[in-house]
Short mmCIF file of C-alpha atoms and ligand atoms in Angstrom, two decimals:
data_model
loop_
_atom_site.label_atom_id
_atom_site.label_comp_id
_atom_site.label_asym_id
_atom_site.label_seq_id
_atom_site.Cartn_x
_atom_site.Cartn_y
_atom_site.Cartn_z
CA UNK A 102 -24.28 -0.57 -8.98
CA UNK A 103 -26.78 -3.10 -8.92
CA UNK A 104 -26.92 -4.72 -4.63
CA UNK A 105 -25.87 -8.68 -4.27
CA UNK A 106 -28.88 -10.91 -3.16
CA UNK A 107 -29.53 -11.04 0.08
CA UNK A 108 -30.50 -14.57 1.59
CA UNK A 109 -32.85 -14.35 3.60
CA UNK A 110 -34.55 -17.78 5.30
CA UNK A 111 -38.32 -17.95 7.51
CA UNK A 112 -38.83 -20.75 9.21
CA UNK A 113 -42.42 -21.73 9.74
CA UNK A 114 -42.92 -20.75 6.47
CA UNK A 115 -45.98 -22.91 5.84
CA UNK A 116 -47.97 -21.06 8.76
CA UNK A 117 -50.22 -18.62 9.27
CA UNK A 118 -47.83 -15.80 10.36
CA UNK A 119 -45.42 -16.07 7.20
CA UNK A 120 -48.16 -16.03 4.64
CA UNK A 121 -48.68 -12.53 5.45
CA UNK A 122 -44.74 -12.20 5.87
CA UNK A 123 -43.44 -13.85 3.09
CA UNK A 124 -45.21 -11.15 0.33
CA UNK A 125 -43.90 -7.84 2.83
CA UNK A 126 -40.18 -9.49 2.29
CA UNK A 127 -40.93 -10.64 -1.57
CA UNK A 128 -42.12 -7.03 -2.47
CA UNK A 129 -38.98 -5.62 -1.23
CA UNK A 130 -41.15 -3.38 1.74
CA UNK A 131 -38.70 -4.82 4.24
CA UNK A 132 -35.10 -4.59 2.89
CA UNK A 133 -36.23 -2.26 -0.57
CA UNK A 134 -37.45 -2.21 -3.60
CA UNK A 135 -33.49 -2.14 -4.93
CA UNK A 136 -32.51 -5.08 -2.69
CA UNK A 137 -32.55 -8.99 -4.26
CA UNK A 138 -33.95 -11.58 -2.10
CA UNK A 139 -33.08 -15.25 -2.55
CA UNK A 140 -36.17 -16.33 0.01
CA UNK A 141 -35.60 -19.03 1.88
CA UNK A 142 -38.54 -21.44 3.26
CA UNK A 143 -38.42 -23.72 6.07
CA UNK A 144 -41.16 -25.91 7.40
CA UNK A 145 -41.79 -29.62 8.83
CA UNK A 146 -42.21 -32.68 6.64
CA UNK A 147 -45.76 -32.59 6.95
CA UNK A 148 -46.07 -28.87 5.58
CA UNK A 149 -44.43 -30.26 2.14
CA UNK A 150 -47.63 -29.42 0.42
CA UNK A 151 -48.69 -26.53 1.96
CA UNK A 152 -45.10 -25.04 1.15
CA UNK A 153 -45.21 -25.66 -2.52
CA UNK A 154 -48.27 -23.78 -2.54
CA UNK A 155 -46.46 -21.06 -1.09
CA UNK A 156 -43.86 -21.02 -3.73
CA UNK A 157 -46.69 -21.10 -6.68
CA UNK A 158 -48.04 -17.91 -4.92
CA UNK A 159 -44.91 -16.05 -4.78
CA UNK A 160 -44.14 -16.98 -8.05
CA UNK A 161 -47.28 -15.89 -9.06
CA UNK A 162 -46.67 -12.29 -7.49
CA UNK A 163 -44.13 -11.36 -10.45
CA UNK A 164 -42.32 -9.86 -7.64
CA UNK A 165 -39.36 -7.78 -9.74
CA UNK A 166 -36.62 -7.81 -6.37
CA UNK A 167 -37.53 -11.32 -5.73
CA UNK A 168 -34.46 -13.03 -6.99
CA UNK A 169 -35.16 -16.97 -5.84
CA UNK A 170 -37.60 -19.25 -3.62
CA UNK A 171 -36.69 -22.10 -1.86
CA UNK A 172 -38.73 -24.51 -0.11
CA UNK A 173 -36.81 -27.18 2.23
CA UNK A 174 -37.77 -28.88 5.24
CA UNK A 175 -33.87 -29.56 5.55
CA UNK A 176 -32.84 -27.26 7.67
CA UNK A 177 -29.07 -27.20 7.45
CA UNK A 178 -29.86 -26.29 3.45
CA UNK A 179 -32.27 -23.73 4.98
CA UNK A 180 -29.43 -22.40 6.77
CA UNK A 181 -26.66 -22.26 4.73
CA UNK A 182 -24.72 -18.95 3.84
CA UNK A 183 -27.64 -16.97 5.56
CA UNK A 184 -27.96 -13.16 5.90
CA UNK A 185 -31.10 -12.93 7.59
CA UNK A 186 -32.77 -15.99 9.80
CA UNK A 187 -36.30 -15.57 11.01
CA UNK A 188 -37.44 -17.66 13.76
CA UNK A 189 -40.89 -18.24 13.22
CA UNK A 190 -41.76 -21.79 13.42
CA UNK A 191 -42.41 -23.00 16.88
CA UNK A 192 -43.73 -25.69 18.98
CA UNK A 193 -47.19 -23.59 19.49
CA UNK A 194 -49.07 -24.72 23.52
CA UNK A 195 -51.47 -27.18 23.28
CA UNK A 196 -54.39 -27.71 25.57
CA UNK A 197 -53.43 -29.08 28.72
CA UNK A 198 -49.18 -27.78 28.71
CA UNK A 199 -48.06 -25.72 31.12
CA UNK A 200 -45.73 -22.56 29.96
CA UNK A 201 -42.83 -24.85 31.41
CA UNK A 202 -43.87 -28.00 29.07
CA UNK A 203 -43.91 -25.23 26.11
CA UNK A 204 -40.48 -23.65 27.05
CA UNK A 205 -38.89 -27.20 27.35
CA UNK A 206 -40.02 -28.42 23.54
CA UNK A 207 -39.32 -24.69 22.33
CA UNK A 208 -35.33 -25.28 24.14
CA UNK A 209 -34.86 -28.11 21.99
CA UNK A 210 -35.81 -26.80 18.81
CA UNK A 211 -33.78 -23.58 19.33
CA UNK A 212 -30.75 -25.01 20.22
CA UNK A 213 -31.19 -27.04 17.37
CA UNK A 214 -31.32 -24.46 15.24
CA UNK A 215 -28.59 -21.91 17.00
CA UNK A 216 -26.19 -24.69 16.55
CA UNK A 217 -26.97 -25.00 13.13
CA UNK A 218 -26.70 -21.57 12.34
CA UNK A 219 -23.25 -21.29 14.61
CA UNK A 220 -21.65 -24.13 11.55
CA UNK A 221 -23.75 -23.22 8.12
CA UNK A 222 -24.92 -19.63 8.47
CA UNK A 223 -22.60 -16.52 8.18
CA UNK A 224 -21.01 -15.16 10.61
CA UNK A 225 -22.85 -12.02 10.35
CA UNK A 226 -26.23 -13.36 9.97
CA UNK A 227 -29.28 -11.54 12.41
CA UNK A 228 -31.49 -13.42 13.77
CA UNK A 229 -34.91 -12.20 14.87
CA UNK A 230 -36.46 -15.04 16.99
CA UNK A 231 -40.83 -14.40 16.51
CA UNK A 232 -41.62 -18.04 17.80
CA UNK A 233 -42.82 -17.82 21.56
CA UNK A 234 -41.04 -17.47 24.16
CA UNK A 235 -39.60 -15.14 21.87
CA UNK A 236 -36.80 -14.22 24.39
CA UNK A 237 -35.77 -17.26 25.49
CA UNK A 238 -36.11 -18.76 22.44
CA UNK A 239 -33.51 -16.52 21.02
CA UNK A 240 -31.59 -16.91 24.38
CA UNK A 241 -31.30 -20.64 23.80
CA UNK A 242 -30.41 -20.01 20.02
CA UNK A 243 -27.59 -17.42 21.30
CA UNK A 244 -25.99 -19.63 23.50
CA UNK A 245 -25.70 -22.38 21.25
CA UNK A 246 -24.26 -20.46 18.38
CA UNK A 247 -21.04 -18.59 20.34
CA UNK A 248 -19.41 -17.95 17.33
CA UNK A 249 -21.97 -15.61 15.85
CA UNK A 250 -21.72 -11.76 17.63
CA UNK A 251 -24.53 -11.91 20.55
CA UNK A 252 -25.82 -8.36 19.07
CA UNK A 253 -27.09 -10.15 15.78
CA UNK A 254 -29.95 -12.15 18.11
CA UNK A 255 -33.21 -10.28 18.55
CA UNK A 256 -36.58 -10.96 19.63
CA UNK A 257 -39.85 -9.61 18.49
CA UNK A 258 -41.48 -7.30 20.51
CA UNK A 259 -42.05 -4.40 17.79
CA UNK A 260 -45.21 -5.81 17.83
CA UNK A 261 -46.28 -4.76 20.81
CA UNK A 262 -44.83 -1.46 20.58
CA UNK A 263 -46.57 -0.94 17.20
CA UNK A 264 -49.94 -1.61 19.53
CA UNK A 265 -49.09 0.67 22.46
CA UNK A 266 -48.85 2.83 19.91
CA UNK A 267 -51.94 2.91 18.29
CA UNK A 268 -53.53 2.59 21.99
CA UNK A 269 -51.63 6.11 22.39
CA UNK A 270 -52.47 7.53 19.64
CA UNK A 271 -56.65 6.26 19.56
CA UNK A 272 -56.41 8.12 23.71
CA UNK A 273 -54.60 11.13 22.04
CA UNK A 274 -57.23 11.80 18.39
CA UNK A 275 -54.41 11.73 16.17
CA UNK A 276 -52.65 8.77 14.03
CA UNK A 277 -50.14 6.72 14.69
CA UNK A 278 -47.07 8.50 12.37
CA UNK A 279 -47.75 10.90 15.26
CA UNK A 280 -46.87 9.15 18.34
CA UNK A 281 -43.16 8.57 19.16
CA UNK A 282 -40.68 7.16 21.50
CA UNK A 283 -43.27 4.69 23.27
CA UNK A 284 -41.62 1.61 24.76
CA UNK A 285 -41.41 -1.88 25.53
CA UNK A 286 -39.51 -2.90 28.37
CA UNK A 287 -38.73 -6.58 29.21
CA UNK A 288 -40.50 -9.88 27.73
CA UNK A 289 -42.62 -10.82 25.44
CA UNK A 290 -45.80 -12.14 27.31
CA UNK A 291 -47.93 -10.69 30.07
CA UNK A 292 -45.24 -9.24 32.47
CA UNK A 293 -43.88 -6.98 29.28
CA UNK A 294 -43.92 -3.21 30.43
CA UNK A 295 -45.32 -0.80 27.90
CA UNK A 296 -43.95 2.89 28.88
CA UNK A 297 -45.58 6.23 27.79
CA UNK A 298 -44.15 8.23 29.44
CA UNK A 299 -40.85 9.53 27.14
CA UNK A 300 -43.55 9.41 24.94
CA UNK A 301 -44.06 12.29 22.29
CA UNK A 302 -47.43 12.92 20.18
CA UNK A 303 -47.05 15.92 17.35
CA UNK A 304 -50.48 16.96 18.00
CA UNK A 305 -51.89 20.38 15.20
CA UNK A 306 -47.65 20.86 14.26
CA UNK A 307 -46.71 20.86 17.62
CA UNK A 308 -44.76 18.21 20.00
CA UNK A 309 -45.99 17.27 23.16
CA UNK A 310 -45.51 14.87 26.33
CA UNK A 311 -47.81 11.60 25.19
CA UNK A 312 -48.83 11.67 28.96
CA UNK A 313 -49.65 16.00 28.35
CA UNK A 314 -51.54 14.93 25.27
CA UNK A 315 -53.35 11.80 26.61
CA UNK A 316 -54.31 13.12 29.90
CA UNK A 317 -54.94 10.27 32.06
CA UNK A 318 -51.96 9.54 33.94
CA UNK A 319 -54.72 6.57 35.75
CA UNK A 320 -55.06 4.85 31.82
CA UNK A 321 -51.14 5.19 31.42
CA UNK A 322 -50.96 3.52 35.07
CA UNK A 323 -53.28 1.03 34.74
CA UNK A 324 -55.84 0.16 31.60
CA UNK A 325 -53.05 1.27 28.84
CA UNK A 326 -50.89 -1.47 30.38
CA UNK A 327 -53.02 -4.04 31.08
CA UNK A 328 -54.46 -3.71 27.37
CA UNK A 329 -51.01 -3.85 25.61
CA UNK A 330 -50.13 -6.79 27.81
CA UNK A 331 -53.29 -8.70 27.25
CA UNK A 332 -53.66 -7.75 23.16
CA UNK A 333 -51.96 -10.97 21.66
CA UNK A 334 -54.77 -13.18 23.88
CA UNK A 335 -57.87 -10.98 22.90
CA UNK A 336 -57.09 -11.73 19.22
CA UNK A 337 -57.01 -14.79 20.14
CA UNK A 338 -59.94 -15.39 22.03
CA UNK A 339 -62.04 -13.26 18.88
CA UNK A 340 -60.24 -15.03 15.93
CA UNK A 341 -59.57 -18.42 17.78
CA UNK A 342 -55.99 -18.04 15.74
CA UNK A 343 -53.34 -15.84 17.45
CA UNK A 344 -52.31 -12.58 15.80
CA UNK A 345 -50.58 -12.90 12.33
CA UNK A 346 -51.42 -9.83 9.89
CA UNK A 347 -50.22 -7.79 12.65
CA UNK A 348 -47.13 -9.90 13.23
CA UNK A 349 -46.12 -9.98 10.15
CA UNK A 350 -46.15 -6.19 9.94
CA UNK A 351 -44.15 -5.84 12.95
CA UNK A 352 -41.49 -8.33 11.70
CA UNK A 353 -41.35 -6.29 8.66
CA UNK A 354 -40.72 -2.84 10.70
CA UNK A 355 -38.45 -4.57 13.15
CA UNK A 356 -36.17 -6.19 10.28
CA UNK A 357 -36.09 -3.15 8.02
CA UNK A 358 -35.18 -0.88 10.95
CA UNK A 359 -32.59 -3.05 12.29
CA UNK A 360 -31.09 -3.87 9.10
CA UNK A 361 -31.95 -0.64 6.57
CA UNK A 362 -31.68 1.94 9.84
CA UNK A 363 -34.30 3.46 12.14
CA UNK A 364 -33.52 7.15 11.25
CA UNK A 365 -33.23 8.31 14.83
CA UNK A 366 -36.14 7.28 15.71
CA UNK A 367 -36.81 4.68 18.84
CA UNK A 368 -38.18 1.38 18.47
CA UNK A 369 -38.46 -1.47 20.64
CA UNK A 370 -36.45 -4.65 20.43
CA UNK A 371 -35.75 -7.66 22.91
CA UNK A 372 -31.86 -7.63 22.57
CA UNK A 373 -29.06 -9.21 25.05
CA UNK A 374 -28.92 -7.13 28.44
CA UNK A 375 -24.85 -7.12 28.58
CA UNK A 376 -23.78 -4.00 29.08
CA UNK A 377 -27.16 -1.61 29.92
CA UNK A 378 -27.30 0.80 32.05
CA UNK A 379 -30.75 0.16 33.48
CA UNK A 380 -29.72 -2.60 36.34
CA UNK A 381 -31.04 -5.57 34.17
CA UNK A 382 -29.39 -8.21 35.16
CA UNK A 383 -27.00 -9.40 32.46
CA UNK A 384 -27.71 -12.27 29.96
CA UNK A 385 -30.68 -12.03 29.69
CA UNK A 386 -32.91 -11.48 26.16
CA UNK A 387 -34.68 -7.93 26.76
CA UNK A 388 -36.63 -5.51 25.31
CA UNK A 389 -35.39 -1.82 25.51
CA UNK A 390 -35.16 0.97 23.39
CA UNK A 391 -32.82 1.18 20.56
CA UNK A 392 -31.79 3.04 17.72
CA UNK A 393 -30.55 1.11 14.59
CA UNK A 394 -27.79 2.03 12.02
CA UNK A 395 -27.10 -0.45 9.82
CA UNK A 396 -27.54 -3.63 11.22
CA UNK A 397 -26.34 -2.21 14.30
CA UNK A 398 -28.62 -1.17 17.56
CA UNK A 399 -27.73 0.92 20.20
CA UNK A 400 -29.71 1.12 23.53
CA UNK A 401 -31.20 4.62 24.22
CA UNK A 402 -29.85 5.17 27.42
CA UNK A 403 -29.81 7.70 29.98
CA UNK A 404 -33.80 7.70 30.18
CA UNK A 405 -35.02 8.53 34.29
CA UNK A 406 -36.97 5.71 35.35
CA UNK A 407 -39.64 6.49 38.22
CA UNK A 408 -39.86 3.87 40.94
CA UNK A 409 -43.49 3.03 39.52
CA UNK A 410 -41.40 2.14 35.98
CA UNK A 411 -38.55 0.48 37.95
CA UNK A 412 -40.65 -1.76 39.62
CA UNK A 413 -42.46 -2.94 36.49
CA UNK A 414 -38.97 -3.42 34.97
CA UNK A 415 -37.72 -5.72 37.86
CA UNK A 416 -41.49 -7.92 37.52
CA UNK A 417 -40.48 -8.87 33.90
CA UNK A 418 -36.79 -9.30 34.04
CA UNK A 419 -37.70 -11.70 37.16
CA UNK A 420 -39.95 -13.89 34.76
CA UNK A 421 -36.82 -13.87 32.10
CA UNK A 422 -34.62 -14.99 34.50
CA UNK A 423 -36.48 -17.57 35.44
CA UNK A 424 -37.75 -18.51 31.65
CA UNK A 425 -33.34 -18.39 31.14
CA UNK A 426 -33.33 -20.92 34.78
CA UNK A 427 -35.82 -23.44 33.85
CA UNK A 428 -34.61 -23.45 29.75
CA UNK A 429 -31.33 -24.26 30.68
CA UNK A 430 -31.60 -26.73 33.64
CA UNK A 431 -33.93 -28.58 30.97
CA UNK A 432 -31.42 -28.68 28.58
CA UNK A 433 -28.56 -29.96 31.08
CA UNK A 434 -30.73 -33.04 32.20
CA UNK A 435 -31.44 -33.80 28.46
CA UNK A 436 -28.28 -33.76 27.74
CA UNK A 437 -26.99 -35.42 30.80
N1 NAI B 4 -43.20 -12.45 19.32
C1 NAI B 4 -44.40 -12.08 18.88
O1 NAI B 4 -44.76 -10.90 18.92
C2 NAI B 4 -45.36 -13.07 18.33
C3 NAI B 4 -45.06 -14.41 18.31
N2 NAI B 4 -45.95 -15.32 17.80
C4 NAI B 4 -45.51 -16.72 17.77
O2 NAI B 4 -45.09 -17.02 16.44
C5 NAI B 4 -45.14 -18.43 16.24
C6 NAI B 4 -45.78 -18.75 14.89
O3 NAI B 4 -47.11 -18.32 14.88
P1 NAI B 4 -48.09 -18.74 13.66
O4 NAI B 4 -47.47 -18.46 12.35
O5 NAI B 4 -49.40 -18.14 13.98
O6 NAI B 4 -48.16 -20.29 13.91
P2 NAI B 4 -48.60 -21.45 12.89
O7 NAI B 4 -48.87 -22.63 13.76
O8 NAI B 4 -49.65 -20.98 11.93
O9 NAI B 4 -47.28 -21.71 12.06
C7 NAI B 4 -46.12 -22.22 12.63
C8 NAI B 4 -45.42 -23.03 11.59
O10 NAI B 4 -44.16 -23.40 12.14
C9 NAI B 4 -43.88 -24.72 11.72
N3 NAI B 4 -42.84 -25.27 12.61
C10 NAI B 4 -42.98 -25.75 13.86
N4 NAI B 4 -41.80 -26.17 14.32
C11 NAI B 4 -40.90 -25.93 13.35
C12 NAI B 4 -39.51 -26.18 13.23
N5 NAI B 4 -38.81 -26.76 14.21
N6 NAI B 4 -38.89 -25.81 12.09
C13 NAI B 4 -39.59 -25.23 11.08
N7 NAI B 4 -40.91 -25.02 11.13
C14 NAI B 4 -41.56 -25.35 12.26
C15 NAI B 4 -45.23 -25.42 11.77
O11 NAI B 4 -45.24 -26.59 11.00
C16 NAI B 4 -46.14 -24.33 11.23
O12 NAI B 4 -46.28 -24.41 9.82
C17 NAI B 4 -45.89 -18.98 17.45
O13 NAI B 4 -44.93 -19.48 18.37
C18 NAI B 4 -46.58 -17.75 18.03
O14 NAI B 4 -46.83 -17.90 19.41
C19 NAI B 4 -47.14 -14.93 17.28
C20 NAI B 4 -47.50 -13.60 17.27
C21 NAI B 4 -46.65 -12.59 17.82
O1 OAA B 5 -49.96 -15.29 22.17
C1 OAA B 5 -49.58 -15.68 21.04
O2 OAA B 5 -49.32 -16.86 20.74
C2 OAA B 5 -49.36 -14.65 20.00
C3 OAA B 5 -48.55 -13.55 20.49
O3 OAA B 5 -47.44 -13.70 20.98
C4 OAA B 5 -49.11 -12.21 20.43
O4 OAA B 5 -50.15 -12.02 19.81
O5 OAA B 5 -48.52 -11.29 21.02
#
């Protein structure tokens, strides 16, 4: 029997990010080939334009599973009867702001849009929050949308898994369908904590440690880190625009694992804390390991943590708590 549409909406649809995004989700290489799509796109007034030239592109794809395109810069139409909401659009820093001034616009926004999607979405939407902070963001759009099950709120950071993978597997001489189980621990931004060591690599047939089959316990301390933490701001600095080809590719593996299923294997997603076994604090927006069964993750748990790990996870849940702190005391004294 033929599968009902799924609607699916991307907000900052008119930016850089979603133009590689929009055609992974249009093919059907995110939900499948055998899955409709009525495609929702959101933008700002000003992106009218742009948008509609969006929608003459996708139209122009012939894509077979793509059932419908709509362009809006309403967003309560944008968010009406919604499977699938994905936070792009974002209130990007400009020269001069302080991570504070870009958290405080970003607050706004999201509880603007977790309320909305509390009232006109269903109740069983996921949202996957990409717009930086990513895990605030998505903490902000949790709280203001209670009535919506905390586990459908997600932030992105498959995308830097999907690079401390390749960094693994580049050390390691093999390719990247090799290397398994790496993590991401924490936040989205510079205090993140990639982990290697429950890696695996399946090096000539056979599976190994990553750390046996890098050998440089020093890189995986130190270099390996520092690289995967720094990657999003040496695109940047060579392309002058942040990552998006690579963005959109993670949003497509993060979406069709969470929502299709992960097959056992690990991946990386910044999901509420409530309830781990890893002593992060509660509340917060996180990134552990998961594994996903149809549209619903489970942390991997049970994994030994070294003190050099444990420290490294305390370092980034500090900076979410006090992302969550400053969001939220904003918020009061706008409201107040
Ligand atoms: N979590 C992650 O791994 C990553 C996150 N990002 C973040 O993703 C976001 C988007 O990046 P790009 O596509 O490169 O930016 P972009 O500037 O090219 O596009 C953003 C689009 O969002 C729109 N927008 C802004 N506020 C909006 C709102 N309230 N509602 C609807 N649309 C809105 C803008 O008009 C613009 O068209 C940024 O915040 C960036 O920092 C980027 C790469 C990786
Ligand atoms: O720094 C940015 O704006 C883009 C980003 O999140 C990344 O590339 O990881």
């Amino acid at each position: 029997m033929a599968k009902s549409p799924m609607r699916v909406v991307v907000t900052g649809a008119a930016g850089q990010i979603s133009y590689s995004l929009l055609a992974l989700i249009a093919r059907g290489d995110v939900f499948g080939r055998d899955q409709p799509v009525d495609l929702v796109m959101l933008d700002l007034p000003f992106a009218k334009d742009a948008l509609e030239g969006v929608v003459m592109e996708l139209q122009d794809c012939a894509f077979p599973s793509l059932k419908s395109v709509t362009a809006t810069c309403d967003q309560t139409e944008a968010f009406t009867d919604i499977d699938v909401a994905v936070l792009v659009g974002a209130f990007p820093r400009k020269p001069g702001m302080e991570r504070n001034d870009m958290l405080a616009k970003n607050a706004e926004i999201f509880k603007a849009q977790g309320a909305l999607l509390n009232t006109v979405a269903k109740k069983t939407v996921k949202v996957l929050v990409v717009g930086n902070p990513a895990n605030t963001n998505c903490l902000i759009a949790q709280k203001y949308a209670p009535t919506i099950p905390k586990e459908n709120f997600s932030a992105l950071t498959r995308l830097d898994q999907n690079r401390a993978t390749a960094q693994i597997a580049a050390k390691a001489g093999v390719t990247s369908d090799k290397v398994s189980q790496i993590t991401i621990w924490g936040n989205h931004s510079a205090t993140q904590y990639p982990d290697a060591w429950h890696g695996k690599v399946n090096k000539d047939g056979a599976e190994v440690a990553a750390s046996a089959a890098v050998n440089d316990d020093a890189w995986l301390k130190s270099d390996f880190i520092t690289t995967v933490q720094k990657r999003g701001a040496a695109v940047l600095a060579a392309r002058k625009l942040s990552s998006a080809m690579s963005a959109a590719k993670a949003i497509g593996d993060h979406l069709h694992d969470w929502i299709v299923g992960s097959e056992g294997r690990w991946v990386s997603m910044a999901i509420t804390s409530d309830g781990n076994k890893y002593g992060v604090p509660e509340g917060l927006i996180y990134s552990f390991p998961v594994t996903c069964e149809a549209g619903v993750w489970t942390v991997v748990n049970g994994l030994e943590i070294s003190e050099f790990s444990r420290e490294k996870l305390t370092v980034t849940a500090e900076e979410l708590s006090g992302e969550a702190k400053y969001a939220a005391e904003f918020l009061e004294k706008a409201s107040a």
